[in-house]
Coordinates of C-alpha atoms in Angstrom, one line a residue:
X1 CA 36.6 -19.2 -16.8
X2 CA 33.2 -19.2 -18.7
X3 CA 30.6 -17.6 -17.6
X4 CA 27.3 -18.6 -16.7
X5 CA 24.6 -15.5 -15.4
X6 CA 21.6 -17.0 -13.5
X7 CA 18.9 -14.5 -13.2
X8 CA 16.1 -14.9 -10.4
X9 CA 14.3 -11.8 -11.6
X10 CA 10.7 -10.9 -13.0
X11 CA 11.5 -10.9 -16.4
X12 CA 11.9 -7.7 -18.6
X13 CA 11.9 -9.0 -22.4
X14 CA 14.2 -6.3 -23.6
X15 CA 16.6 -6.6 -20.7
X16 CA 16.7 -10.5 -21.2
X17 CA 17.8 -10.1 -24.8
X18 CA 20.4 -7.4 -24.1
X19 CA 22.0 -9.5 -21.8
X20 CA 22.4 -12.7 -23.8
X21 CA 23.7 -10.1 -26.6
X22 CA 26.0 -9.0 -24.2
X23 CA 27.7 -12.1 -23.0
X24 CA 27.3 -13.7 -26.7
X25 CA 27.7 -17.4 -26.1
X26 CA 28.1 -17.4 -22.3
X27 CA 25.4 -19.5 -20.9
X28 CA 22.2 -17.4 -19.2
X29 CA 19.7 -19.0 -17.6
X30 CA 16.2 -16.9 -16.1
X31 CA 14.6 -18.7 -13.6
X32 CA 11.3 -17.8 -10.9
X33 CA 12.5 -15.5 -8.7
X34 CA 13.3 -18.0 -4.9
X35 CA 12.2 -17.5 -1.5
X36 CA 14.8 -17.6 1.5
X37 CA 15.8 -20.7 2.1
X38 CA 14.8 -21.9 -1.4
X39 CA 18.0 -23.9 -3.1
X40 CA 18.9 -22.8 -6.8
X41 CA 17.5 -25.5 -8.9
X42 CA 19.8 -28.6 -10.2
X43 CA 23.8 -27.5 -11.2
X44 CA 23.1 -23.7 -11.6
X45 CA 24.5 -23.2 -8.1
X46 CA 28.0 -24.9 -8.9
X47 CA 28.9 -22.8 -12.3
X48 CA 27.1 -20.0 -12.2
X49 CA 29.8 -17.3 -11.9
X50 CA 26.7 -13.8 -12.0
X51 CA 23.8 -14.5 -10.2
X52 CA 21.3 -11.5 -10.1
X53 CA 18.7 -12.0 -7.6
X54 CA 17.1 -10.4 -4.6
X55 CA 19.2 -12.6 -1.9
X56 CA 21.4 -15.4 -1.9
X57 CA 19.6 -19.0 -2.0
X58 CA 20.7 -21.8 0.6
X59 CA 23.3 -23.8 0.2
X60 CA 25.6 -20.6 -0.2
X61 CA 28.9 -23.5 0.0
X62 CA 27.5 -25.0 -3.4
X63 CA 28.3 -21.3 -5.3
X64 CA 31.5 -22.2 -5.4
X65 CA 32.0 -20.6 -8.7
X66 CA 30.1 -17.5 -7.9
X67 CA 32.2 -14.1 -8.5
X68 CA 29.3 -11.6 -8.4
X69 CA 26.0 -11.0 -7.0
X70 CA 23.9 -8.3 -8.2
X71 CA 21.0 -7.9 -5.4
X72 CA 17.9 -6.7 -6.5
X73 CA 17.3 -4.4 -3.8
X74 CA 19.1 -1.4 -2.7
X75 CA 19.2 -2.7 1.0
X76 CA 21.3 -5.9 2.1
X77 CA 20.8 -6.8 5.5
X78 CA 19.1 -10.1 3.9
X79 CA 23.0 -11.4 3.1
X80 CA 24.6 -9.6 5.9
X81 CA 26.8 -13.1 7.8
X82 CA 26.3 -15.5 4.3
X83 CA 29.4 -17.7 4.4
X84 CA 30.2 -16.3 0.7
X85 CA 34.5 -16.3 -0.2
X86 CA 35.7 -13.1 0.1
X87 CA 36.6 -12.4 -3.4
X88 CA 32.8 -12.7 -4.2
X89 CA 31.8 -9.0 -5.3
X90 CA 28.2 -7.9 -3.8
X91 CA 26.4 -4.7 -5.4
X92 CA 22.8 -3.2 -4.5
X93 CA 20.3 -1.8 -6.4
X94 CA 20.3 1.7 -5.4
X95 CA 19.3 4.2 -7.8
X96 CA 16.6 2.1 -9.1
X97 CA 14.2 2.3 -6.1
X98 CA 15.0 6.2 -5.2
X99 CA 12.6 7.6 -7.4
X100 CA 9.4 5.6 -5.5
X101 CA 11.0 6.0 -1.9
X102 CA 11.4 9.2 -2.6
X103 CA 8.1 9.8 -3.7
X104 CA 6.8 7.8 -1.0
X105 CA 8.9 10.4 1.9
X106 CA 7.4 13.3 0.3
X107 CA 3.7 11.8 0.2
X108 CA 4.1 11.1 4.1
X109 CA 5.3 14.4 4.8
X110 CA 2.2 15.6 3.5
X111 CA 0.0 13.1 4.9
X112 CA 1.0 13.8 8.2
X113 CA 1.7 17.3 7.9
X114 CA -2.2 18.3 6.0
X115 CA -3.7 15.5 8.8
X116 CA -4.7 13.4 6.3
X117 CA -5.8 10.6 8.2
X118 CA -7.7 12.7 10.6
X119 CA -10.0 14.5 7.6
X120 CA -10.5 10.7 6.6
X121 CA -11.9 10.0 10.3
X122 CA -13.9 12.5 9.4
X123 CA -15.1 12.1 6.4
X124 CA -15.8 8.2 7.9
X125 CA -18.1 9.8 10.0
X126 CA -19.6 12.1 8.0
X127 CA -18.3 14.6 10.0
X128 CA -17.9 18.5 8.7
X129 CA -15.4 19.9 11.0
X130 CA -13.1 22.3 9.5
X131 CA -11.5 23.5 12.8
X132 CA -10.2 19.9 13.4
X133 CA -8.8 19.8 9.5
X134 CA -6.6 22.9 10.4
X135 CA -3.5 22.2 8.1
X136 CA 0.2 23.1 8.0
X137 CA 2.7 23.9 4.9
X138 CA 5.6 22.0 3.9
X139 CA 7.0 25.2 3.2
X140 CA 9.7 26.8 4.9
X141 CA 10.3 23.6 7.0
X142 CA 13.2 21.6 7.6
X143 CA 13.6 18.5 7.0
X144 CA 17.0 16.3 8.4
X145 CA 18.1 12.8 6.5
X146 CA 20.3 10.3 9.0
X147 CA 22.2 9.0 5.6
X148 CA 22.6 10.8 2.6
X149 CA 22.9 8.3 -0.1
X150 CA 21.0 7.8 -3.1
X151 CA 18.0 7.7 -1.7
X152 CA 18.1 10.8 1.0
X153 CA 19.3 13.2 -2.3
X154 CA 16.8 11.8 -4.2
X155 CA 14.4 12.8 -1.6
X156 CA 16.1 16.0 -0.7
X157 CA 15.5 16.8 -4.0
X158 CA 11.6 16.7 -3.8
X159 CA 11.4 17.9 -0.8
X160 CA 13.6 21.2 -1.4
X161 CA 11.7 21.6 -4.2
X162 CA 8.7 21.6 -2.0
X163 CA 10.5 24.7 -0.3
X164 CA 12.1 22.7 2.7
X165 CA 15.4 23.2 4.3
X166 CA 18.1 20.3 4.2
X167 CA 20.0 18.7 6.9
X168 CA 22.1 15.6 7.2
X169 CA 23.2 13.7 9.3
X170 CA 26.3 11.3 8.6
X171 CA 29.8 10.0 10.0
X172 CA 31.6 11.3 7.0
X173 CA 31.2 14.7 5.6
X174 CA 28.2 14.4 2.3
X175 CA 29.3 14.7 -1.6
X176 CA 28.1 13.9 -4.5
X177 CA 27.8 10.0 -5.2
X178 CA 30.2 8.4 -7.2
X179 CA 30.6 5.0 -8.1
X180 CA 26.5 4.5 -8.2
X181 CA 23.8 4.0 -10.9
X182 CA 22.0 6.9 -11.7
X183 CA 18.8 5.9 -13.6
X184 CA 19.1 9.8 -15.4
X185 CA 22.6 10.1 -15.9
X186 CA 23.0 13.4 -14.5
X187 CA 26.4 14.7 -13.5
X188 CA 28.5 14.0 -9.6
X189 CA 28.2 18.0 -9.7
X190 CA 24.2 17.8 -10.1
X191 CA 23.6 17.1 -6.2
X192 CA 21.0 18.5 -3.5
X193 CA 23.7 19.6 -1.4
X194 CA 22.9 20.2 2.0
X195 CA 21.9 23.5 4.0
X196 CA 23.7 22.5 6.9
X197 CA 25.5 18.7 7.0
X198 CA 26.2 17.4 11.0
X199 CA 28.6 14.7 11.7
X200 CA 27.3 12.1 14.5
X201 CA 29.4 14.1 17.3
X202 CA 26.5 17.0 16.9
X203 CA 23.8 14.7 16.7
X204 CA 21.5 16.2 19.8
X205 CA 21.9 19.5 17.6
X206 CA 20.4 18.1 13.9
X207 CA 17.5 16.1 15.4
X208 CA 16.8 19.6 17.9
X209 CA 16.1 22.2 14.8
X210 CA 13.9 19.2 12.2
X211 CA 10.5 19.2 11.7
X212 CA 11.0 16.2 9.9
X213 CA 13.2 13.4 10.3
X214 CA 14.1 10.8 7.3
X215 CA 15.9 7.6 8.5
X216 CA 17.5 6.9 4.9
X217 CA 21.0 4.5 6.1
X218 CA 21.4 0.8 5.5
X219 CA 21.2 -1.0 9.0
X220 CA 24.6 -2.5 9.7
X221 CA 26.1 -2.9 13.5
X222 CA 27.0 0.9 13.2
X223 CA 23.6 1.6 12.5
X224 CA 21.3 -0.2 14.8
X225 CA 19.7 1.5 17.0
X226 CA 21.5 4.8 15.8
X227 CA 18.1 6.9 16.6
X228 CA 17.4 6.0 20.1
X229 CA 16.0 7.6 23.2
X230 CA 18.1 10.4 23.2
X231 CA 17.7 11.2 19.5
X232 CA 14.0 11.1 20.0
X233 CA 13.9 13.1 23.2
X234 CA 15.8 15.8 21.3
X235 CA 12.9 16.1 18.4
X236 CA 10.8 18.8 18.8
X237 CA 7.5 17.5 19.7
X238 CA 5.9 19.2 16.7
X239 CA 8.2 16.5 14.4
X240 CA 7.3 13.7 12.6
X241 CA 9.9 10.5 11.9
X242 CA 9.8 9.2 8.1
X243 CA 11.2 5.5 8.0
X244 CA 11.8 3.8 4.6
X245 CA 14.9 2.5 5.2
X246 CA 15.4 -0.5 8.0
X247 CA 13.2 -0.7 11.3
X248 CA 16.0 -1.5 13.6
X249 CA 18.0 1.9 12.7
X250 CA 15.6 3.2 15.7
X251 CA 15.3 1.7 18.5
X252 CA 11.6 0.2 18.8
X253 CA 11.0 0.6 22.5
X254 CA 12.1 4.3 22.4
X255 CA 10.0 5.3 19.0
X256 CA 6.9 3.8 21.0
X257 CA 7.3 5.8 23.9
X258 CA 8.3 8.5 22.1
X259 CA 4.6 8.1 20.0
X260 CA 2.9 7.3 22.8
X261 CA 3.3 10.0 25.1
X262 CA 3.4 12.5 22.2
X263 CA 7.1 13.2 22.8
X264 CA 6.8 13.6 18.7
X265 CA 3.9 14.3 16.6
X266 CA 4.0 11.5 14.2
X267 CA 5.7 8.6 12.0
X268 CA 5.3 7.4 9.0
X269 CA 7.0 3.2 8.7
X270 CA 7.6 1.3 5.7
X271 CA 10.0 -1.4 7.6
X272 CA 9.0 -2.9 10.3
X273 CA 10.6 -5.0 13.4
X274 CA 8.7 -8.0 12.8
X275 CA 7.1 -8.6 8.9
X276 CA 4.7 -9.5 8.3
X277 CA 2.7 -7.9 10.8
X278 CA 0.7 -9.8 12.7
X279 CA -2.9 -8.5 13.9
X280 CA -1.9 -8.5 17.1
X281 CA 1.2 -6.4 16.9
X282 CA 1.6 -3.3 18.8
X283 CA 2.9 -1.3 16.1
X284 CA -1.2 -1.2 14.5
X285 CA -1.9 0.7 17.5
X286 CA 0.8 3.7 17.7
X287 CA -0.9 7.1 17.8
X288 CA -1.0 9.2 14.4
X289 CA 0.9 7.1 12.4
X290 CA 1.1 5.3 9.2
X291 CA 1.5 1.5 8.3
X292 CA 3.0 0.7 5.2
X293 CA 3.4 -3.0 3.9
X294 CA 7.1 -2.2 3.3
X295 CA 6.0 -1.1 -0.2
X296 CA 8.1 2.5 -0.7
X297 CA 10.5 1.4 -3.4
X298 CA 7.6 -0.7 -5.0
X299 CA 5.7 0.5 -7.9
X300 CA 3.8 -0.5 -10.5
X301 CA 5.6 2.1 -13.6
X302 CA 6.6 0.8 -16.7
X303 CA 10.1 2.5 -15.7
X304 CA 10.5 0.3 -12.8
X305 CA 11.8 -2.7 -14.0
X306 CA 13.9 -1.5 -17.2
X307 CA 15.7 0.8 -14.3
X308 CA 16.5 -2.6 -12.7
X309 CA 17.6 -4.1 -15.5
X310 CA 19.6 -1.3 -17.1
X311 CA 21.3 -1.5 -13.6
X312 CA 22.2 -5.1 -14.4
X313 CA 23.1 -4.4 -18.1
X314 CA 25.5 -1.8 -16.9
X315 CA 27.4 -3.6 -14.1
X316 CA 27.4 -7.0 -16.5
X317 CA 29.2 -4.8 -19.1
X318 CA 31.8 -3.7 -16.6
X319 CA 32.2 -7.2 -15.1
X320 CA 33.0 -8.8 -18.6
X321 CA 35.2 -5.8 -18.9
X322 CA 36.9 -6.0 -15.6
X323 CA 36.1 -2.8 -14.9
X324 CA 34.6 -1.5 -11.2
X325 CA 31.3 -2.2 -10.5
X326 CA 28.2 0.4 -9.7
X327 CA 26.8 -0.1 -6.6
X328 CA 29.3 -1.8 -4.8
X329 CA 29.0 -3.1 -1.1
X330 CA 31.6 -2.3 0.9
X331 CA 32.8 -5.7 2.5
X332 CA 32.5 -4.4 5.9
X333 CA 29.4 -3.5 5.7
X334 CA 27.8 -6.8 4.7
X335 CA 29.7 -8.3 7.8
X336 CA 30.0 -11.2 5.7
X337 CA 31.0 -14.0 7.9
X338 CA 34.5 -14.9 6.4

């Protein structure tokens, strides 16, 4: 079969051309990047064969000669029950957004920890008040990650080098990642193993010794509502939750409570239950904590895109090879409905 890669991507010059000298005289067409429920335009749905965009279009029946998708994101709840045949290969873009997300968990840590949005109160209202400015230190805390993917040891990396202590928090014992895009090529062996790794039977234990918990796991059916009431109630109330990951990993009646009556200190939330966010939307109004437009593994460096595309390059070179894909989604996990 011929092949025929459609990308629905913001377009990287250099990444364009390497592709088409990839694939030679395979056909590639780049289109705007499509909105849910947005159809590809005209025949591109019934031969193209690689499709890299950031979800599938409608009409999934129509990509009936579809073999790969390369999402643009590293999450993939936006595909999870698409009708797609089950020899169609799905992989993420994780290892292109850690560097940002990581970035971002670090930058909350200290926002909540320095009381950065209470000095801003303050400097609102022209206020000098050292007294209420008194800070903390990162250092010599301890910080737990609920996944420990790509993007929890890309943060585990900043934030030990910050001088924090690592936990995790997963149903199979942590390693290096294999099998993933690495944007700096560095070795399996070159990974921020943990102080201390807990699998989910010692769960009340992990969240009882963090100051800082880090929701960093895809939300799939095993995932939902993984920190709930319980895992809440067993924060110190001195800790602050971190999520960059998927809202519905914590259960949203419980984190309200839990914020509410100041069962924990803080949270920080890049994904949200409901997006947009309406004006109206209870989630504004949560004591000491910090709205984000879902905007953690967006950035404006000139790195960004080339990562994403060098992601592509990569996986398009294996696929032409027949060789295993980076990146790839476990079937299971996309619940695909087949």
């Amino acid at each position: 079969m011929s092949e025929h890669i459609v990308v629905a991507q913001p377009v990287d010059d250099d990444g364009l051309r390497r592709v088409r000298d990839l694939v030679g005289p395979a056909r590639v067409d780049h289109i705007a990047p499509y909105g849910a429920g947005d159809r590809l335009p005209g025949a591109l749905a019934r031969t193209a064969t690689v499709l890299f965009a950031d979800q599938l279009p409608a009409g999934v029946e129509d990509l009936t000669a579809l073999r790969w998708l390369q999402l643009g994101s590293a999450g993939f709840a936006q595909v999870a029950g698409a009708p797609l045949r089950p020899d169609v290969a799905v992989t993420n873009a994780s290892g292109v957004n850690d560097i940002p997300i990581a970035e971002w968990c670090l930058l909350m840590m200290l926002t909540l920890r320095r009381r950065l949005p209470a000095m801003l109160a303050e400097q609102r209202a022209r206020s000098w008040n050292r007294a209420a400015a008194f800070q903390a230190e990162l250092r010599g805390g301890r910080v737990g990650f609920v996944g420990y993917g790509n993007v929890g040891q890309e943060a585990a990396r900043l934030a030990r080098s910050a001088g924090l202590e690592i936990w995790t928090l997963t149903r199979s014992a942590p390693g290096p990642r294999t099998g993933r895009f690495d944007p700096l090529d560095r070795p399996a062996s070159d990974w921020p193993e943990p102080d201390r790794a807990f699998g989910f039977d010692r769960g009340a234990e992990f969240y009882a010794g963090l100051d800082y918990l880090v929701v960093a796991t895809p939300s799939t059916s095993s995932t939902r509502g993984l920190v709930d009431a319980a895992a809440l109630a067993a924060l110190p109330s001195h800790a602050v939750l971190l999520n960059p990951a998927r809202a519905h990993v914590v259960d949203e009646s419980a984190l309200r409570e839990a914020l509410n009556s100041g069962a924990i200190a803080g949270a920080a939330l890049d994904v949200h239950y409901r997006s947009p966010l309406t004006a109206d939307d209870p989630v504004w109004d949560l004591p000491n904590t910090v709205i984000t437009p879902h905007v953690s593994g967006s950035t404006g460096s000139t790195y960004f895109l080339p990562r994403l595309w060098e992601l592509f390059h990569r996986n398009l070179a294996r696929h032409l090879a027949g060789e295993p894909l980076l990146n790839l989604i476990d079937p299971a996990d996309l619940e695909l409905g087949r």
